[in-house]
């Protein structure tokens, strides 16, 4: 099983600042990696797929990068609605998949 | 725009079998391009993949759940279902259904349904 490790577990950021979230895979997954946003009481929302492509309707302040085993999600200027938990997910062996443990982005 | 919605009992007893249904609207799941799946989230925990299936009939389960998982599709009702047997307290979680329709992974998710396993 491919294990995804996200860091940090919690990220405290002022509104308007940049947030950088990391996801490391235990084995190479190419660019078969997605990022999701989850708010309390809601299902996850797909932000990024193929490591760097934004899903429909996702603002361009969200960007993804990386390949192989190291990936990054960057939120360029945090808005109030961006405070949430973010998960990475690998689908290199689709339809089998695994999720990272999540990073909570909180207001500083 | 697809919408998916989970339904099922909120409370089940230990050792029994959980049955959940995912209803899909806004599109037909008869398309062979769709995949469906189930994911769960224990209280204060992260997301755990349960299983996925193609509408052509292939299913794939999380090995950690072994043979406890059964998934099926009812195309006439635009629904798919999950059965999880031999429940324990560790199966208490919010259960999500999801559909892969447009992108390379699940892009439509339900709101989730909380299932509590009681002794």
Short mmCIF file of C-alpha atoms in Angstrom, two decimals:
data_model
loop_
_atom_site.label_atom_id
_atom_site.label_comp_id
_atom_site.label_asym_id
_atom_site.label_seq_id
_atom_site.Cartn_x
_atom_site.Cartn_y
_atom_site.Cartn_z
CA UNK A 1 0.00 0.00 0.00
CA UNK A 2 1.25 3.49 -0.82
CA UNK A 3 1.35 5.67 2.28
CA UNK A 4 0.90 9.43 1.98
CA UNK A 5 2.37 11.66 4.69
CA UNK A 6 1.10 15.22 4.91
CA UNK A 7 2.85 18.06 6.70
CA UNK A 8 2.32 20.04 8.74
CA UNK A 9 -0.67 18.58 10.57
CA UNK A 10 -1.85 22.11 11.35
CA UNK A 11 -0.93 25.33 9.59
CA UNK A 12 -1.79 28.68 11.16
CA UNK A 13 -1.97 31.48 8.62
CA UNK A 14 -3.19 35.08 8.53
CA UNK A 15 -5.85 35.88 5.93
CA UNK A 16 -4.17 37.13 2.79
CA UNK A 17 -0.98 35.17 3.40
CA UNK A 18 0.35 32.25 1.39
CA UNK A 19 -0.08 28.69 2.60
CA UNK A 20 2.13 25.81 1.48
CA UNK A 21 1.07 22.23 2.20
CA UNK A 22 3.18 19.16 1.57
CA UNK A 23 2.41 15.56 0.70
CA UNK A 24 5.02 12.81 0.46
CA UNK A 25 4.35 9.37 -1.02
CA UNK A 26 6.12 6.21 0.17
CA UNK A 27 6.52 5.09 -3.48
CA UNK A 28 6.53 6.83 -6.83
CA UNK A 29 3.04 7.77 -8.00
CA UNK A 30 4.01 9.83 -11.05
CA UNK A 31 1.55 12.71 -11.21
CA UNK A 32 -1.41 10.59 -10.12
CA UNK A 33 -2.18 12.78 -7.15
CA UNK A 34 -5.18 14.87 -6.17
CA UNK A 35 -5.93 17.44 -3.48
CA UNK A 36 -9.26 17.82 -1.73
CA UNK A 37 -10.68 20.48 0.58
CA UNK A 38 -13.05 19.47 3.36
CA UNK A 39 -15.11 21.77 5.56
CA UNK A 40 -17.01 20.67 8.68
CA UNK A 41 -20.15 18.70 7.87
CA UNK A 42 -19.34 18.49 4.16
CA UNK A 43 -17.95 15.93 1.78
CA UNK A 44 -14.52 16.54 0.26
CA UNK A 45 -14.28 18.87 -2.73
CA UNK A 46 -11.83 18.10 -5.52
CA UNK A 47 -9.39 20.98 -6.02
CA UNK A 48 -6.47 19.55 -7.98
CA UNK A 49 -5.98 16.40 -10.04
CA UNK A 50 -2.96 15.11 -11.98
CA UNK A 51 -0.81 16.92 -9.39
CA UNK A 52 -1.25 20.35 -10.94
CA UNK A 53 -4.53 20.63 -12.87
CA UNK A 54 -7.37 22.60 -11.29
CA UNK A 55 -10.83 21.10 -11.31
CA UNK A 56 -13.68 23.12 -12.79
CA UNK A 57 -14.58 26.19 -10.78
CA UNK A 58 -11.51 26.14 -8.53
CA UNK A 59 -10.00 29.62 -8.10
CA UNK A 60 -6.52 30.16 -9.49
CA UNK A 61 -5.15 31.01 -6.04
CA UNK A 62 -4.99 27.22 -5.61
CA UNK A 63 -2.05 25.57 -7.34
CA UNK A 64 -0.47 22.15 -7.19
CA UNK A 65 3.00 20.99 -8.09
CA UNK A 66 5.29 18.00 -7.86
CA UNK A 67 5.76 14.54 -9.26
CA UNK A 68 7.14 11.21 -8.17
CA UNK A 69 6.95 11.26 -4.38
CA UNK A 70 6.92 14.95 -3.40
CA UNK A 71 3.91 17.20 -3.90
CA UNK A 72 2.83 20.67 -2.82
CA UNK A 73 -0.47 22.52 -2.65
CA UNK A 74 -0.12 26.29 -2.51
CA UNK A 75 -2.86 28.74 -1.68
CA UNK A 76 -1.48 32.08 -2.79
CA UNK A 77 -3.61 34.44 -0.68
CA UNK A 78 -5.84 32.82 1.90
CA UNK A 79 -9.46 33.88 1.91
CA UNK A 80 -11.82 33.29 4.83
CA UNK A 81 -13.52 30.44 2.96
CA UNK A 82 -10.20 28.61 2.53
CA UNK A 83 -9.82 27.71 6.20
CA UNK A 84 -10.49 23.98 6.12
CA UNK A 85 -8.79 20.59 6.13
CA UNK A 86 -6.88 19.55 3.00
CA UNK A 87 -6.19 15.97 1.96
CA UNK A 88 -3.93 14.57 -0.71
CA UNK A 89 -4.92 11.35 -2.44
CA UNK A 90 -2.94 9.07 -4.75
CA UNK A 91 -4.63 7.09 -7.50
CA UNK A 92 -1.59 5.61 -9.21
CA UNK A 93 -3.22 2.20 -9.13
CA UNK A 94 -6.76 3.39 -9.82
CA UNK A 95 -9.30 2.41 -8.66
CA UNK A 96 -7.33 1.52 -5.54
CA UNK A 97 -6.38 4.69 -3.73
CA UNK A 98 -5.09 6.08 -0.45
CA UNK A 99 -5.37 9.39 1.34
CA UNK A 100 -2.98 11.40 3.42
CA UNK A 101 -3.74 12.21 7.03
CA UNK A 102 -4.76 15.79 6.26
CA UNK A 103 -3.53 19.31 7.01
CA UNK A 104 -5.80 21.69 8.87
CA UNK A 105 -5.40 25.30 7.76
CA UNK A 106 -6.53 27.55 10.59
CA UNK A 107 -6.78 31.28 11.10
CA UNK A 108 -3.80 32.77 12.92
CA UNK B 1 -23.94 18.40 -12.84
CA UNK B 2 -24.13 15.15 -10.94
CA UNK B 3 -25.36 14.99 -7.38
CA UNK B 4 -24.85 12.03 -5.08
CA UNK B 5 -26.59 11.35 -1.80
CA UNK B 6 -26.06 8.63 0.76
CA UNK B 7 -28.87 7.04 2.76
CA UNK B 8 -29.04 4.37 5.41
CA UNK B 9 -29.53 3.64 9.11
CA UNK B 10 -27.79 5.91 11.54
CA UNK B 11 -27.41 3.20 14.16
CA UNK B 12 -26.53 -0.44 13.72
CA UNK B 13 -25.61 -3.17 16.15
CA UNK B 14 -22.27 -4.81 16.54
CA UNK B 15 -21.80 -8.03 14.52
CA UNK B 16 -24.63 -7.04 12.13
CA UNK B 17 -24.38 -5.91 8.51
CA UNK B 18 -24.54 -2.27 7.40
CA UNK B 19 -26.40 -1.45 4.19
CA UNK B 20 -26.04 1.96 2.54
CA UNK B 21 -27.41 3.31 -0.71
CA UNK B 22 -25.99 6.04 -2.90
CA UNK B 23 -28.49 7.81 -5.16
CA UNK B 24 -27.15 9.62 -8.20
CA UNK B 25 -29.07 12.41 -9.92
CA UNK B 26 -28.33 14.82 -12.74
CA UNK B 27 -26.99 12.10 -14.99
CA UNK B 28 -27.24 8.41 -15.75
CA UNK B 29 -24.77 5.94 -14.31
CA UNK B 30 -25.37 3.65 -17.28
CA UNK B 31 -22.33 5.21 -18.90
CA UNK B 32 -19.43 2.81 -18.81
CA UNK B 33 -17.11 5.72 -18.17
CA UNK B 34 -18.30 6.16 -14.60
CA UNK B 35 -16.75 4.67 -11.51
CA UNK B 36 -18.36 4.72 -8.09
CA UNK B 37 -16.91 4.23 -4.67
CA UNK B 38 -17.23 4.43 -0.92
CA UNK B 39 -14.99 6.24 1.53
CA UNK B 40 -15.39 6.62 5.28
CA UNK B 41 -14.12 8.93 8.00
CA UNK B 42 -14.03 7.87 11.64
CA UNK B 43 -14.65 10.63 14.22
CA UNK B 44 -11.78 13.13 14.22
CA UNK B 45 -9.86 10.99 11.74
CA UNK B 46 -8.85 11.14 8.10
CA UNK B 47 -10.38 9.58 5.01
CA UNK B 48 -10.25 5.83 4.43
CA UNK B 49 -11.00 4.29 1.04
CA UNK B 50 -13.42 1.36 1.33
CA UNK B 51 -13.84 0.24 -2.26
CA UNK B 52 -14.48 1.22 -5.86
CA UNK B 53 -16.27 -0.33 -8.80
CA UNK B 54 -16.70 0.22 -12.48
CA UNK B 55 -20.15 0.18 -13.97
CA UNK B 56 -18.97 -2.67 -16.15
CA UNK B 57 -18.93 -4.75 -13.01
CA UNK B 58 -15.37 -4.85 -11.71
CA UNK B 59 -14.94 -4.20 -7.98
CA UNK B 60 -11.89 -3.33 -5.90
CA UNK B 61 -11.82 -3.37 -2.10
CA UNK B 62 -9.44 -2.06 0.52
CA UNK B 63 -7.48 -5.14 1.65
CA UNK B 64 -7.74 -3.98 5.26
CA UNK B 65 -11.47 -4.66 5.15
CA UNK B 66 -10.90 -8.11 3.69
CA UNK B 67 -14.04 -9.88 2.59
CA UNK B 68 -16.47 -7.80 4.66
CA UNK B 69 -17.32 -5.45 1.77
CA UNK B 70 -19.88 -6.03 -0.97
CA UNK B 71 -20.77 -3.40 -3.55
CA UNK B 72 -23.47 -3.52 -6.17
CA UNK B 73 -25.14 -1.28 -8.75
CA UNK B 74 -28.81 -0.86 -9.69
CA UNK B 75 -28.72 0.99 -12.98
CA UNK B 76 -32.52 1.03 -13.25
CA UNK B 77 -32.66 3.17 -10.12
CA UNK B 78 -29.44 5.11 -10.75
CA UNK B 79 -28.15 3.86 -7.42
CA UNK B 80 -25.32 1.84 -6.00
CA UNK B 81 -24.96 0.21 -2.62
CA UNK B 82 -22.52 -0.89 0.05
CA UNK B 83 -22.82 -3.77 2.48
CA UNK B 84 -20.30 -4.06 5.31
CA UNK B 85 -20.58 -7.17 7.47
CA UNK B 86 -19.41 -8.18 10.95
CA UNK B 87 -19.54 -4.66 12.29
CA UNK B 88 -17.55 -3.50 15.30
CA UNK B 89 -17.24 -0.16 17.06
CA UNK B 90 -14.24 0.56 14.81
CA UNK B 91 -16.66 0.84 11.88
CA UNK B 92 -18.34 3.90 13.41
CA UNK B 93 -17.76 6.64 10.88
CA UNK B 94 -19.25 9.04 8.36
CA UNK B 95 -19.67 7.11 5.14
CA UNK B 96 -19.37 8.91 1.81
CA UNK B 97 -20.24 7.74 -1.66
CA UNK B 98 -18.45 9.29 -4.60
CA UNK B 99 -18.46 9.16 -8.39
CA UNK B 100 -15.68 9.62 -10.89
CA UNK B 101 -17.28 11.22 -13.91
CA UNK B 102 -15.02 13.86 -15.42
CA UNK B 103 -11.54 13.69 -13.95
CA UNK B 104 -9.06 10.96 -13.05
CA UNK B 105 -10.41 10.41 -9.55
CA UNK B 106 -13.59 10.96 -7.54
CA UNK B 107 -15.00 14.38 -8.40
CA UNK B 108 -18.56 14.13 -7.05
CA UNK B 109 -19.10 13.38 -3.38
CA UNK B 110 -22.13 13.10 -1.15
CA UNK B 111 -22.55 14.96 2.12
CA UNK B 112 -21.92 11.77 4.04
CA UNK B 113 -24.04 9.77 6.47
CA UNK B 114 -23.02 9.05 10.05
CA UNK B 115 -23.18 5.41 11.06
CA UNK B 116 -22.77 4.48 14.70
CA UNK B 117 -22.15 0.87 15.69
CA UNK B 118 -23.51 0.07 19.12
CA UNK B 119 -22.87 -2.92 21.30
#
